[in-house]
PDB file of C-alpha atoms in Angstrom:
ATOM      1  CA  UNK A   1      85.922  82.421  69.586  1.00  0.00           C
ATOM      2  CA  UNK A   2      88.236  79.468  69.038  1.00  0.00           C
ATOM      3  CA  UNK A   3      85.626  77.742  66.886  1.00  0.00           C
ATOM      4  CA  UNK A   4      85.540  80.739  64.546  1.00  0.00           C
ATOM      5  CA  UNK A   5      89.248  81.541  64.763  1.00  0.00           C
ATOM      6  CA  UNK A   6      91.418  78.680  66.048  1.00  0.00           C
ATOM      7  CA  UNK A   7      94.460  80.971  66.029  1.00  0.00           C
ATOM      8  CA  UNK A   8      93.095  83.406  68.616  1.00  0.00           C
ATOM      9  CA  UNK A   9      94.680  83.564  72.050  1.00  0.00           C
ATOM     10  CA  UNK A  10      92.435  83.879  75.099  1.00  0.00           C
ATOM     11  CA  UNK A  11      94.097  84.873  78.365  1.00  0.00           C
ATOM     12  CA  UNK A  12      92.412  84.006  81.659  1.00  0.00           C
ATOM     13  CA  UNK A  13      93.516  86.725  84.088  1.00  0.00           C
ATOM     14  CA  UNK A  14      93.598  86.664  87.879  1.00  0.00           C
ATOM     15  CA  UNK A  15      92.898  89.419  90.392  1.00  0.00           C
ATOM     16  CA  UNK A  16      95.576  92.040  89.727  1.00  0.00           C
ATOM     17  CA  UNK A  17      97.181  94.797  91.770  1.00  0.00           C
ATOM     18  CA  UNK A  18      99.728  97.568  91.491  1.00  0.00           C
ATOM     19  CA  UNK A  19     101.718  98.963  94.391  1.00  0.00           C
ATOM     20  CA  UNK A  20     101.191 102.595  93.470  1.00  0.00           C
ATOM     21  CA  UNK A  21      98.051 104.533  92.591  1.00  0.00           C
ATOM     22  CA  UNK A  22      98.393 106.604  89.468  1.00  0.00           C
ATOM     23  CA  UNK A  23      95.105 108.424  89.964  1.00  0.00           C
ATOM     24  CA  UNK A  24      93.292 109.190  93.196  1.00  0.00           C
ATOM     25  CA  UNK A  25      90.004 107.930  91.740  1.00  0.00           C
ATOM     26  CA  UNK A  26      91.363 104.489  90.758  1.00  0.00           C
ATOM     27  CA  UNK A  27      89.576 101.425  92.056  1.00  0.00           C
ATOM     28  CA  UNK A  28      91.361  99.951  95.054  1.00  0.00           C
ATOM     29  CA  UNK A  29      93.373  96.789  94.718  1.00  0.00           C
ATOM     30  CA  UNK A  30      95.229  94.492  97.100  1.00  0.00           C
ATOM     31  CA  UNK A  31      97.959  96.806  98.417  1.00  0.00           C
ATOM     32  CA  UNK A  32      95.919 100.004  98.364  1.00  0.00           C
ATOM     33  CA  UNK A  33      93.008  98.297 100.084  1.00  0.00           C
ATOM     34  CA  UNK A  34      95.372  96.788 102.664  1.00  0.00           C
ATOM     35  CA  UNK A  35      96.997 100.183 103.279  1.00  0.00           C
ATOM     36  CA  UNK A  36      93.583 101.766 103.840  1.00  0.00           C
ATOM     37  CA  UNK A  37      92.653  99.016 106.307  1.00  0.00           C
ATOM     38  CA  UNK A  38      95.918  99.479 108.178  1.00  0.00           C
ATOM     39  CA  UNK A  39      94.999 103.118 108.767  1.00  0.00           C
ATOM     40  CA  UNK A  40      92.140 102.006 111.009  1.00  0.00           C
ATOM     41  CA  UNK A  41      91.972 100.064 114.253  1.00  0.00           C
ATOM     42  CA  UNK A  42      89.558  97.502 112.845  1.00  0.00           C
ATOM     43  CA  UNK A  43      90.299  93.865 112.163  1.00  0.00           C
ATOM     44  CA  UNK A  44      91.626  92.962 108.732  1.00  0.00           C
ATOM     45  CA  UNK A  45      89.870  89.874 107.453  1.00  0.00           C
ATOM     46  CA  UNK A  46      90.382  87.699 104.421  1.00  0.00           C
ATOM     47  CA  UNK A  47      88.322  84.702 103.324  1.00  0.00           C
ATOM     48  CA  UNK A  48      89.353  81.124 103.978  1.00  0.00           C
ATOM     49  CA  UNK A  49      87.001  79.714 101.322  1.00  0.00           C
ATOM     50  CA  UNK A  50      88.640  81.577  98.437  1.00  0.00           C
ATOM     51  CA  UNK A  51      91.741  80.172  96.731  1.00  0.00           C
ATOM     52  CA  UNK A  52      93.006  82.403  93.952  1.00  0.00           C
ATOM     53  CA  UNK A  53      96.054  83.912  92.358  1.00  0.00           C
ATOM     54  CA  UNK A  54      96.747  87.586  92.977  1.00  0.00           C
ATOM     55  CA  UNK A  55      99.010  89.012  90.270  1.00  0.00           C
ATOM     56  CA  UNK A  56     101.187  92.112  90.053  1.00  0.00           C
ATOM     57  CA  UNK A  57      99.909  93.909  86.939  1.00  0.00           C
ATOM     58  CA  UNK A  58     103.526  94.691  86.034  1.00  0.00           C
ATOM     59  CA  UNK A  59     104.187  90.938  85.658  1.00  0.00           C
ATOM     60  CA  UNK A  60     101.250  90.741  83.257  1.00  0.00           C
ATOM     61  CA  UNK A  61     102.710  93.621  81.241  1.00  0.00           C
ATOM     62  CA  UNK A  62     106.186  92.011  81.233  1.00  0.00           C
ATOM     63  CA  UNK A  63     104.755  88.776  79.833  1.00  0.00           C
ATOM     64  CA  UNK A  64     102.267  90.274  77.387  1.00  0.00           C
ATOM     65  CA  UNK A  65     104.701  90.551  74.476  1.00  0.00           C
ATOM     66  CA  UNK A  66     105.585  86.857  74.815  1.00  0.00           C
ATOM     67  CA  UNK A  67     101.861  86.051  74.835  1.00  0.00           C
ATOM     68  CA  UNK A  68     101.540  87.580  71.358  1.00  0.00           C
ATOM     69  CA  UNK A  69     103.590  84.633  70.090  1.00  0.00           C
ATOM     70  CA  UNK A  70     101.420  81.922  71.678  1.00  0.00           C
ATOM     71  CA  UNK A  71      99.595  79.503  69.410  1.00  0.00           C
ATOM     72  CA  UNK A  72      95.801  79.684  69.495  1.00  0.00           C
ATOM     73  CA  UNK A  73      94.210  78.495  72.709  1.00  0.00           C
ATOM     74  CA  UNK A  74      93.136  79.415  76.205  1.00  0.00           C
ATOM     75  CA  UNK A  75      95.846  80.185  78.759  1.00  0.00           C
ATOM     76  CA  UNK A  76      95.921  80.941  82.485  1.00  0.00           C
ATOM     77  CA  UNK A  77      97.825  84.225  82.631  1.00  0.00           C
ATOM     78  CA  UNK A  78      98.738  85.197  86.175  1.00  0.00           C
ATOM     79  CA  UNK A  79     100.423  84.169  89.396  1.00  0.00           C
ATOM     80  CA  UNK A  80      99.697  80.700  90.730  1.00  0.00           C
ATOM     81  CA  UNK A  81      98.588  80.220  94.337  1.00  0.00           C
ATOM     82  CA  UNK A  82      97.674  77.127  96.326  1.00  0.00           C
ATOM     83  CA  UNK A  83      96.615  78.904  99.527  1.00  0.00           C
ATOM     84  CA  UNK A  84      93.377  80.568 100.516  1.00  0.00           C
ATOM     85  CA  UNK A  85      93.418  84.351 100.678  1.00  0.00           C
ATOM     86  CA  UNK A  86      93.760  84.465 104.470  1.00  0.00           C
ATOM     87  CA  UNK A  87      96.683  82.004 104.469  1.00  0.00           C
ATOM     88  CA  UNK A  88      98.376  83.973 101.688  1.00  0.00           C
ATOM     89  CA  UNK A  89      98.128  87.306 103.513  1.00  0.00           C
ATOM     90  CA  UNK A  90      99.119  85.755 106.849  1.00  0.00           C
ATOM     91  CA  UNK A  91     102.209  84.178 105.245  1.00  0.00           C
ATOM     92  CA  UNK A  92     103.125  87.510 103.621  1.00  0.00           C
ATOM     93  CA  UNK A  93     102.859  89.314 106.991  1.00  0.00           C
ATOM     94  CA  UNK A  94     104.944  86.601 108.694  1.00  0.00           C
ATOM     95  CA  UNK A  95     107.714  86.668 106.048  1.00  0.00           C
ATOM     96  CA  UNK A  96     107.839  90.473 106.048  1.00  0.00           C
ATOM     97  CA  UNK A  97     107.774  90.449 109.864  1.00  0.00           C
ATOM     98  CA  UNK A  98     104.666  92.626 109.952  1.00  0.00           C
ATOM     99  CA  UNK A  99     102.286  92.430 112.905  1.00  0.00           C
ATOM    100  CA  UNK A 100      99.633  89.874 111.956  1.00  0.00           C
ATOM    101  CA  UNK A 101      97.690  90.363 115.186  1.00  0.00           C
ATOM    102  CA  UNK A 102      94.815  92.169 113.460  1.00  0.00           C
ATOM    103  CA  UNK A 103      94.434  89.563 110.711  1.00  0.00           C
ATOM    104  CA  UNK A 104      91.281  87.498 111.088  1.00  0.00           C
ATOM    105  CA  UNK A 105      89.841  84.598 109.164  1.00  0.00           C
ATOM    106  CA  UNK A 106      86.622  85.437 107.349  1.00  0.00           C
ATOM    107  CA  UNK A 107      84.792  82.140 107.722  1.00  0.00           C
ATOM    108  CA  UNK A 108      81.514  83.261 106.138  1.00  0.00           C
ATOM    109  CA  UNK A 109      82.522  84.701 102.750  1.00  0.00           C
ATOM    110  CA  UNK A 110      82.116  82.005 100.088  1.00  0.00           C
ATOM    111  CA  UNK A 111      81.325  79.363 102.773  1.00  0.00           C
ATOM    112  CA  UNK A 112      78.111  78.213 101.039  1.00  0.00           C
ATOM    113  CA  UNK A 113      80.032  77.836  97.786  1.00  0.00           C
ATOM    114  CA  UNK A 114      83.801  77.613  98.405  1.00  0.00           C
ATOM    115  CA  UNK A 115      85.807  78.526  95.354  1.00  0.00           C
ATOM    116  CA  UNK A 116      89.144  77.563  93.993  1.00  0.00           C
ATOM    117  CA  UNK A 117      89.932  79.766  91.032  1.00  0.00           C
ATOM    118  CA  UNK A 118      93.671  79.194  91.163  1.00  0.00           C
ATOM    119  CA  UNK A 119      95.484  78.790  87.878  1.00  0.00           C
ATOM    120  CA  UNK A 120      97.921  76.192  86.601  1.00  0.00           C
ATOM    121  CA  UNK A 121     100.918  77.605  84.752  1.00  0.00           C
ATOM    122  CA  UNK A 122     101.955  74.354  83.060  1.00  0.00           C
ATOM    123  CA  UNK A 123     100.637  75.298  79.604  1.00  0.00           C
ATOM    124  CA  UNK A 124     102.347  78.734  79.713  1.00  0.00           C
ATOM    125  CA  UNK A 125     105.651  77.254  80.902  1.00  0.00           C
ATOM    126  CA  UNK A 126     105.816  75.221  77.680  1.00  0.00           C
ATOM    127  CA  UNK A 127     106.238  78.561  75.879  1.00  0.00           C
ATOM    128  CA  UNK A 128     108.690  80.120  78.335  1.00  0.00           C
ATOM    129  CA  UNK A 129     106.179  82.330  80.150  1.00  0.00           C
ATOM    130  CA  UNK A 130     106.459  82.179  83.916  1.00  0.00           C
ATOM    131  CA  UNK A 131     104.795  84.176  86.667  1.00  0.00           C
ATOM    132  CA  UNK A 132     106.104  84.255  90.240  1.00  0.00           C
ATOM    133  CA  UNK A 133     103.807  82.717  92.829  1.00  0.00           C
ATOM    134  CA  UNK A 134     101.296  85.026  94.474  1.00  0.00           C
ATOM    135  CA  UNK A 135     103.159  84.890  97.792  1.00  0.00           C
ATOM    136  CA  UNK A 136     106.563  85.490  96.179  1.00  0.00           C
ATOM    137  CA  UNK A 137     105.223  88.509  94.313  1.00  0.00           C
ATOM    138  CA  UNK A 138     103.374  89.984  97.315  1.00  0.00           C
ATOM    139  CA  UNK A 139     106.442  89.598  99.537  1.00  0.00           C
ATOM    140  CA  UNK A 140     108.706  91.061  96.850  1.00  0.00           C
ATOM    141  CA  UNK A 141     106.446  94.059  96.398  1.00  0.00           C
ATOM    142  CA  UNK A 142     106.139  94.496 100.150  1.00  0.00           C
ATOM    143  CA  UNK A 143     109.933  94.646 100.340  1.00  0.00           C
ATOM    144  CA  UNK A 144     110.260  96.882  97.259  1.00  0.00           C
ATOM    145  CA  UNK A 145     107.748  99.318  98.660  1.00  0.00           C
ATOM    146  CA  UNK A 146     109.641  99.133 101.915  1.00  0.00           C
ATOM    147  CA  UNK A 147     106.457  99.831 103.750  1.00  0.00           C
ATOM    148  CA  UNK A 148     107.503 101.030 107.090  1.00  0.00           C
ATOM    149  CA  UNK A 149     104.233 101.008 108.890  1.00  0.00           C
ATOM    150  CA  UNK A 150     105.072 103.613 111.431  1.00  0.00           C
ATOM    151  CA  UNK A 151     101.748 103.860 113.113  1.00  0.00           C
ATOM    152  CA  UNK A 152     101.850 106.865 115.338  1.00  0.00           C
ATOM    153  CA  UNK A 153      98.786 108.526 116.675  1.00  0.00           C
ATOM    154  CA  UNK A 154      99.657 112.204 116.470  1.00  0.00           C
ATOM    155  CA  UNK A 155      96.788 114.641 116.520  1.00  0.00           C
ATOM    156  CA  UNK A 156      94.538 111.599 115.992  1.00  0.00           C
ATOM    157  CA  UNK A 157      96.246 110.848 112.672  1.00  0.00           C
ATOM    158  CA  UNK A 158      98.134 107.763 111.580  1.00  0.00           C
ATOM    159  CA  UNK A 159     101.245 108.469 109.538  1.00  0.00           C
ATOM    160  CA  UNK A 160     102.485 105.991 106.943  1.00  0.00           C
ATOM    161  CA  UNK A 161     105.861 106.071 105.274  1.00  0.00           C
ATOM    162  CA  UNK A 162     106.433 104.432 101.931  1.00  0.00           C
ATOM    163  CA  UNK A 163     109.588 104.259  99.915  1.00  0.00           C
ATOM    164  CA  UNK A 164     108.894 103.282  96.336  1.00  0.00           C
ATOM    165  CA  UNK A 165     111.422 101.893  93.864  1.00  0.00           C
ATOM    166  CA  UNK A 166     111.488 105.217  91.997  1.00  0.00           C
ATOM    167  CA  UNK A 167     113.213 106.806  95.009  1.00  0.00           C
ATOM    168  CA  UNK A 168     110.329 108.976  96.133  1.00  0.00           C
ATOM    169  CA  UNK A 169     109.243 109.110  99.738  1.00  0.00           C
ATOM    170  CA  UNK A 170     105.533 109.566 100.354  1.00  0.00           C
ATOM    171  CA  UNK A 171     104.064 111.030 103.505  1.00  0.00           C
ATOM    172  CA  UNK A 172     100.318 110.641 103.304  1.00  0.00           C
ATOM    173  CA  UNK A 173      99.569 112.585 100.059  1.00  0.00           C
ATOM    174  CA  UNK A 174     102.784 114.604  99.774  1.00  0.00           C
ATOM    175  CA  UNK A 175     105.653 113.340  97.581  1.00  0.00           C
ATOM    176  CA  UNK A 176     109.231 114.405  98.220  1.00  0.00           C
ATOM    177  CA  UNK A 177     112.313 113.245  96.215  1.00  0.00           C
ATOM    178  CA  UNK A 178     114.827 111.364  98.349  1.00  0.00           C
ATOM    179  CA  UNK A 179     118.595 111.271  97.752  1.00  0.00           C
TER     180      UNK A 179
END
């Protein structure tokens, strides 16, 4: 692409997530997958041989307009991270004071071919585009969502409470405005 059009901008994106599903049929992402796992009694495992950024899609959207002004080239466009996925999630749980007892290291995924697909932000910073670190963003979204994981087994159900920034309280699938 750059050979044919040196002015084109190519953005290398990381794994992205959003804290709220817009459509029930959407593909799961970090927080929605984590929430689903927390509704079970099974272990929650993340790989130790996978270093990657995990980016809030809203940060991508916030920075997209600035990216339109970038000179031609290839840019890493997402949150940096220098920890493996397990270490990132464990640190998030610790900072948010969530129970990390069910977190387990997945020592087999990517073991034959460990991967580091983290992204340097140095080139973007030259143009005033900055993403928060993966951990900073995950912790911030965990706080913004104010996930109160009230795990109560009532009638064999687990009830989750979420309070989203738009001031709506969700109980399972029912939304109720909150004062």
